[in-house]
Coordinates of C-alpha atoms in Angstrom, one line a residue:
M298 CA -87.4 21.2 -74.0
R299 CA -90.0 23.6 -75.4
S300 CA -88.3 26.6 -73.8
C301 CA -85.0 25.6 -75.3
F302 CA -86.6 25.3 -78.7
V303 CA -88.1 28.7 -78.4
I304 CA -84.8 30.2 -77.5
V305 CA -83.1 28.6 -80.5
L306 CA -85.8 29.9 -82.8
A307 CA -85.3 33.4 -81.3
L308 CA -81.5 33.3 -81.9
L309 CA -82.0 32.1 -85.5
A310 CA -84.5 34.9 -86.1
T311 CA -82.1 37.5 -84.6
S312 CA -79.1 36.3 -86.7
A313 CA -81.2 36.2 -89.9
H314 CA -82.0 39.9 -89.5
A315 CA -78.6 41.0 -88.1
A316 CA -76.8 43.8 -89.9
P317 CA -73.8 42.7 -92.0
Q318 CA -70.5 43.1 -90.1
P319 CA -67.6 45.0 -91.8
Y320 CA -64.4 43.2 -92.7
L321 CA -62.1 44.6 -90.0
Q322 CA -58.8 43.0 -90.9
K323 CA -56.3 45.6 -92.1
P324 CA -54.6 44.5 -95.4
T325 CA -51.2 42.9 -95.2
V326 CA -48.8 41.4 -97.7
S327 CA -46.3 38.6 -97.3
F328 CA -43.4 37.6 -99.5
R329 CA -43.0 33.9 -100.5
A330 CA -39.5 33.2 -101.7
L331 CA -39.6 31.1 -104.9
P332 CA -37.2 28.1 -105.2
A333 CA -33.6 29.2 -105.8
V334 CA -32.3 28.8 -109.4
T335 CA -29.2 29.8 -111.3
D336 CA -29.3 31.7 -114.6
P337 CA -27.5 29.4 -117.0
K338 CA -26.9 32.0 -119.7
P339 CA -26.5 35.5 -118.1
L340 CA -26.4 38.3 -120.7
N341 CA -24.1 40.4 -118.6
A342 CA -21.3 39.2 -116.2
K343 CA -21.9 42.2 -114.0
V344 CA -25.5 41.4 -113.4
R345 CA -26.4 38.6 -110.9
Y346 CA -29.9 37.1 -110.4
V347 CA -30.7 37.3 -106.7
G348 CA -34.2 35.8 -106.3
C349 CA -37.9 36.2 -106.7
Y350 CA -40.8 36.6 -104.3
E351 CA -44.5 36.0 -104.8
L352 CA -46.7 38.6 -103.2
N353 CA -49.6 37.2 -101.1
A354 CA -52.1 39.8 -99.9
K355 CA -54.6 39.3 -97.1
G356 CA -57.6 41.6 -96.4
T357 CA -57.9 42.8 -100.0
S358 CA -58.2 41.5 -103.5
E359 CA -56.8 44.7 -105.1
L360 CA -53.1 43.8 -105.2
D361 CA -53.6 42.8 -108.8
G362 CA -52.7 43.9 -112.3
L363 CA -49.5 45.7 -111.2
S364 CA -48.0 47.6 -114.1
D365 CA -45.2 49.7 -112.7
F366 CA -43.7 50.7 -109.4
L367 CA -41.2 52.8 -107.4
V368 CA -38.8 51.4 -104.9
L369 CA -37.4 54.0 -102.5
P370 CA -35.1 53.7 -99.5
E371 CA -36.8 54.5 -96.2
G372 CA -34.8 53.8 -93.0
D373 CA -33.9 50.1 -92.8
A374 CA -36.5 49.2 -95.3
L375 CA -37.6 49.9 -98.9
K376 CA -40.8 51.7 -99.6
V377 CA -42.7 50.4 -102.6
E378 CA -45.5 52.2 -104.5
A379 CA -47.1 50.2 -107.3
I380 CA -49.9 51.2 -109.7
S381 CA -52.3 48.8 -111.3
D382 CA -54.3 48.4 -114.6
F383 CA -57.4 49.1 -112.5
G384 CA -56.4 52.6 -111.2
A385 CA -55.2 51.5 -107.8
I386 CA -52.1 52.4 -105.9
A387 CA -50.6 49.9 -103.5
R388 CA -48.0 50.8 -100.9
F389 CA -46.0 48.4 -98.7
A390 CA -42.5 47.9 -97.4
L391 CA -39.7 45.5 -98.1
K392 CA -38.0 45.0 -94.8
P393 CA -35.3 42.3 -94.4
D394 CA -36.2 39.6 -91.9
G395 CA -32.5 38.7 -91.2
R396 CA -32.8 35.3 -92.9
G397 CA -32.6 36.4 -96.6
G398 CA -36.3 37.2 -97.0
Y399 CA -38.7 40.0 -96.1
L400 CA -41.1 40.6 -93.2
D401 CA -44.8 40.7 -93.7
S402 CA -45.8 44.3 -94.3
P403 CA -48.9 46.5 -93.8
L404 CA -50.6 47.1 -97.2
E405 CA -52.3 50.3 -98.1
I406 CA -54.6 50.4 -101.2
D407 CA -55.9 53.7 -102.5
R408 CA -57.6 54.7 -105.8
L409 CA -56.2 57.2 -108.2
R410 CA -58.4 60.2 -108.6
D411 CA -59.4 62.6 -111.4
G412 CA -59.2 66.3 -111.4
N413 CA -62.4 66.5 -109.3
G414 CA -61.1 64.1 -106.6
K415 CA -63.3 61.3 -107.8
T416 CA -62.2 57.8 -108.5
F417 CA -62.3 56.5 -112.1
Q418 CA -65.4 54.8 -113.1
N419 CA -64.2 52.4 -115.8
K420 CA -61.2 50.5 -117.1
M421 CA -60.6 53.0 -120.0
Q422 CA -60.2 55.8 -117.5
A423 CA -58.2 53.8 -114.9
D424 CA -55.7 51.9 -117.1
S425 CA -52.5 53.3 -115.4
E426 CA -49.3 51.9 -116.9
G427 CA -46.3 54.0 -116.1
L428 CA -45.1 55.6 -112.8
T429 CA -42.3 58.0 -112.0
Y430 CA -41.6 60.8 -109.6
D431 CA -39.8 64.2 -109.2
P432 CA -37.1 63.5 -106.6
V433 CA -37.1 67.2 -105.5
S434 CA -40.8 67.9 -105.1
G435 CA -42.0 64.4 -104.6
D436 CA -44.7 64.7 -107.2
R437 CA -45.8 61.5 -108.8
Y438 CA -46.5 61.2 -112.6
V439 CA -48.7 58.4 -114.0
S440 CA -49.2 57.6 -117.7
F441 CA -52.5 56.1 -118.8
E442 CA -53.1 54.0 -121.8
G443 CA -56.9 53.7 -122.2
I444 CA -57.7 57.3 -122.4
Q445 CA -54.3 58.7 -123.3
R446 CA -52.9 61.2 -120.8
V447 CA -50.3 61.8 -118.1
M448 CA -51.4 62.9 -114.7
K449 CA -49.5 64.5 -111.8
F450 CA -50.3 63.6 -108.2
T451 CA -49.1 65.6 -105.2
G452 CA -50.5 62.9 -102.9
W453 CA -52.2 59.6 -103.5
R454 CA -55.5 60.7 -101.9
S455 CA -55.6 64.1 -103.7
A456 CA -57.1 65.0 -107.0
G457 CA -54.8 64.4 -110.0
E458 CA -53.9 67.0 -112.6
T459 CA -53.9 66.1 -116.3
L460 CA -50.8 67.6 -118.0
P461 CA -51.7 69.7 -121.0
L462 CA -49.0 68.0 -123.2
A463 CA -48.9 69.4 -126.7
G464 CA -47.3 67.6 -129.7
L465 CA -47.8 64.1 -128.4
A466 CA -49.2 61.8 -131.2
Q467 CA -52.4 59.9 -130.6
L468 CA -51.1 56.4 -129.8
P469 CA -52.8 53.0 -130.2
S470 CA -55.4 52.6 -127.3
N471 CA -53.9 49.4 -125.9
S472 CA -50.2 49.9 -127.0
G473 CA -49.5 53.4 -126.0
M474 CA -47.7 55.1 -123.1
E475 CA -46.6 52.0 -121.2
A476 CA -43.4 53.5 -119.8
V477 CA -42.5 56.8 -118.3
T478 CA -39.5 58.1 -116.3
Y479 CA -38.5 61.5 -114.9
V480 CA -35.4 63.3 -116.2
R481 CA -33.8 66.2 -114.3
E482 CA -31.8 68.8 -116.2
T483 CA -30.5 72.3 -115.5
D484 CA -32.5 73.8 -118.4
G485 CA -35.8 72.2 -117.4
D486 CA -37.0 68.8 -116.3
S487 CA -38.9 66.4 -118.7
L488 CA -40.6 63.1 -118.9
L489 CA -39.2 60.4 -121.2
I490 CA -42.1 58.2 -122.5
G491 CA -41.7 54.8 -124.0
V492 CA -44.5 53.6 -126.3
E493 CA -45.4 49.9 -126.1
S494 CA -45.9 49.6 -129.9
G495 CA -42.5 51.3 -130.5
G496 CA -40.9 54.7 -130.2
F497 CA -39.9 57.3 -127.6
W498 CA -41.2 60.8 -126.8
R499 CA -39.7 63.5 -124.6
C500 CA -42.1 66.0 -122.9
G501 CA -40.6 69.1 -121.4
L502 CA -42.4 70.1 -118.2
V503 CA -41.7 73.9 -118.5
L504 CA -43.7 74.4 -121.6
D505 CA -45.6 71.0 -121.6
R506 CA -44.5 70.2 -125.1
C507 CA -43.6 66.8 -126.5
R508 CA -41.4 65.7 -129.4
E509 CA -40.6 62.3 -130.7
I510 CA -36.9 61.4 -130.3
A511 CA -34.6 58.9 -131.9
G512 CA -34.2 55.6 -130.0
P513 CA -33.0 52.0 -130.4
A514 CA -34.9 49.1 -131.8
T515 CA -36.4 46.5 -129.5
P516 CA -34.3 43.4 -128.6
G517 CA -36.1 41.4 -131.3
F518 CA -39.3 40.5 -133.1
L519 CA -42.5 40.9 -130.9
Y520 CA -40.6 42.6 -128.0
M521 CA -42.4 45.6 -126.7
T522 CA -41.4 48.4 -124.3
T523 CA -43.0 48.1 -120.8
S524 CA -41.0 50.3 -118.4
L525 CA -38.3 52.9 -118.2
A526 CA -36.3 54.2 -115.1
V527 CA -33.5 56.7 -115.0
V528 CA -30.7 55.1 -112.9
A529 CA -29.4 58.2 -111.1
Q530 CA -31.0 61.6 -111.1
D531 CA -28.4 64.3 -111.7
E532 CA -29.5 67.5 -113.2
T533 CA -25.8 68.5 -114.0
A534 CA -25.2 65.4 -116.1
K535 CA -24.8 65.7 -119.8
S536 CA -26.3 62.3 -120.4
H537 CA -28.5 59.9 -118.4
E538 CA -28.5 56.2 -118.0
V539 CA -31.9 54.6 -118.4
L540 CA -33.1 51.1 -117.6
A541 CA -35.4 49.8 -120.3
L542 CA -37.6 46.7 -119.8
Y543 CA -39.0 44.8 -122.8
R544 CA -41.6 42.1 -122.9
Y545 CA -42.2 39.3 -125.4
F546 CA -45.1 36.8 -125.4
D547 CA -46.3 34.0 -127.6
P548 CA -48.7 31.2 -126.5
F549 CA -46.1 28.4 -127.2
S550 CA -43.1 29.6 -125.2
G551 CA -44.8 32.0 -122.8
P552 CA -43.5 35.4 -121.7
R553 CA -39.9 36.5 -121.8
N554 CA -38.3 39.8 -120.7
V555 CA -35.1 41.6 -121.6
L556 CA -33.6 44.3 -119.5
R557 CA -31.3 46.8 -121.2
L558 CA -29.2 49.9 -120.4
L559 CA -29.8 52.9 -122.6
R560 CA -28.3 56.4 -122.6
L561 CA -30.2 59.6 -123.1
E562 CA -28.2 62.5 -124.4
G563 CA -30.0 65.5 -125.7
N564 CA -32.9 64.2 -127.8
K565 CA -31.2 60.9 -128.7
L566 CA -31.6 57.6 -126.9
T567 CA -29.0 54.9 -127.7
F568 CA -28.3 51.3 -126.7
V569 CA -25.5 50.7 -124.2
A570 CA -25.7 47.1 -123.1
D571 CA -28.0 44.1 -122.4
L572 CA -28.2 43.5 -118.7
A573 CA -30.5 40.4 -118.2
K574 CA -33.0 38.1 -119.8
V575 CA -35.9 36.5 -117.8
A576 CA -36.5 33.0 -119.2
P577 CA -36.6 29.5 -117.8
P578 CA -35.4 28.3 -115.4
L579 CA -35.8 31.8 -113.9
P580 CA -39.4 32.5 -112.7
Y581 CA -40.6 34.0 -116.0
D582 CA -43.8 36.0 -116.0
N583 CA -45.4 39.1 -117.5
Y584 CA -42.9 41.6 -115.9
E585 CA -44.1 45.2 -116.6
G586 CA -42.1 47.5 -114.2
V587 CA -38.5 48.2 -113.4
A588 CA -36.9 50.1 -110.5
A589 CA -33.4 50.4 -109.1
I590 CA -31.8 51.6 -105.9
K591 CA -28.1 52.5 -105.2
T592 CA -26.0 50.0 -103.3
A593 CA -22.4 49.9 -102.1
E594 CA -21.3 47.9 -105.2
G595 CA -23.7 49.4 -107.8
Y596 CA -27.4 49.0 -108.0
R597 CA -30.1 46.5 -106.9
I598 CA -32.7 46.2 -109.7
F599 CA -36.3 45.1 -109.1
L600 CA -38.9 43.9 -111.6
V601 CA -42.6 43.6 -110.9
S602 CA -45.1 41.3 -112.7
D603 CA -48.7 41.6 -113.8
G604 CA -49.7 37.9 -114.0
L605 CA -51.1 36.6 -117.3
H606 CA -54.0 34.8 -115.6
D607 CA -56.8 36.1 -113.3
N608 CA -55.6 34.2 -110.3
D609 CA -51.8 34.8 -110.7
K610 CA -50.1 36.5 -107.8
P611 CA -47.7 39.4 -108.5
K612 CA -43.9 38.7 -108.3
I613 CA -40.9 40.9 -107.5
L614 CA -37.7 39.6 -109.2
I615 CA -34.4 41.0 -108.1
Y616 CA -30.9 41.4 -109.7
D617 CA -27.7 42.9 -108.4
W618 CA -25.7 45.0 -110.9
R619 CA -22.1 45.6 -110.0
R620 CA -20.6 48.9 -111.4

């Protein structure tokens, strides 16, 4: 008995001083389909609500605070790149499981980096809100709201480059460059920026100069711009269709979103049509990003949410838009 007691004490002593073991599980994300519902009052007969998925991450707590994303075709799946309010970039795939849902996906989390290749040290530096890309070079562009700037990234693990944009007004610190999308044109590409508190700016990338442009009013009182996405990149087009996502919130009714189609022609942005409204019984949330991919019948539109509460999981909501 005594020898057994000594052995137990030795094991306890050894475990007490053992070095901590690293968490070896590679992050993954699964997609939980929310209950099916029907939109009782669709804003547009050509736009159909498809469904909504809750994102459940394992192996990381950094799939949080998603503010914008890209959805890009890749083989038989869709590649998703999403930025967060905390300066993270999340990458995963939406691959159909053959039963109307999506297979679990590996999840890569990286940190956005400054011009010296270092990660941002605080929320003011890291507050990334808008994401877009150059379809020719593949460069990514991110707009930041805390310390106002737009950065270009040639790779998510490389140092970012702050664009020397001239002529852009100093915007409110927490209501600034919420939305950004890339515009291709024969006389020089540009970024179209939507300001959360109102207004639009166009920044040419040849001379890095910005100018405020005329644009439509929001869908209503308290609605704010949260995301922009050019529908089809065609540098020869004289005008460009732009998806615009707006957010509304009050503590009594909760969040609402309206998705609109705008047209950019020259330095004027005009309203074309309302496409959808996210309100009960649809799974409403704080949707902040919009993306679209071409389909045989038109476009599939994706919205991504940044939950209102600390423990809320992100959602991806999907529409089909027949053209």
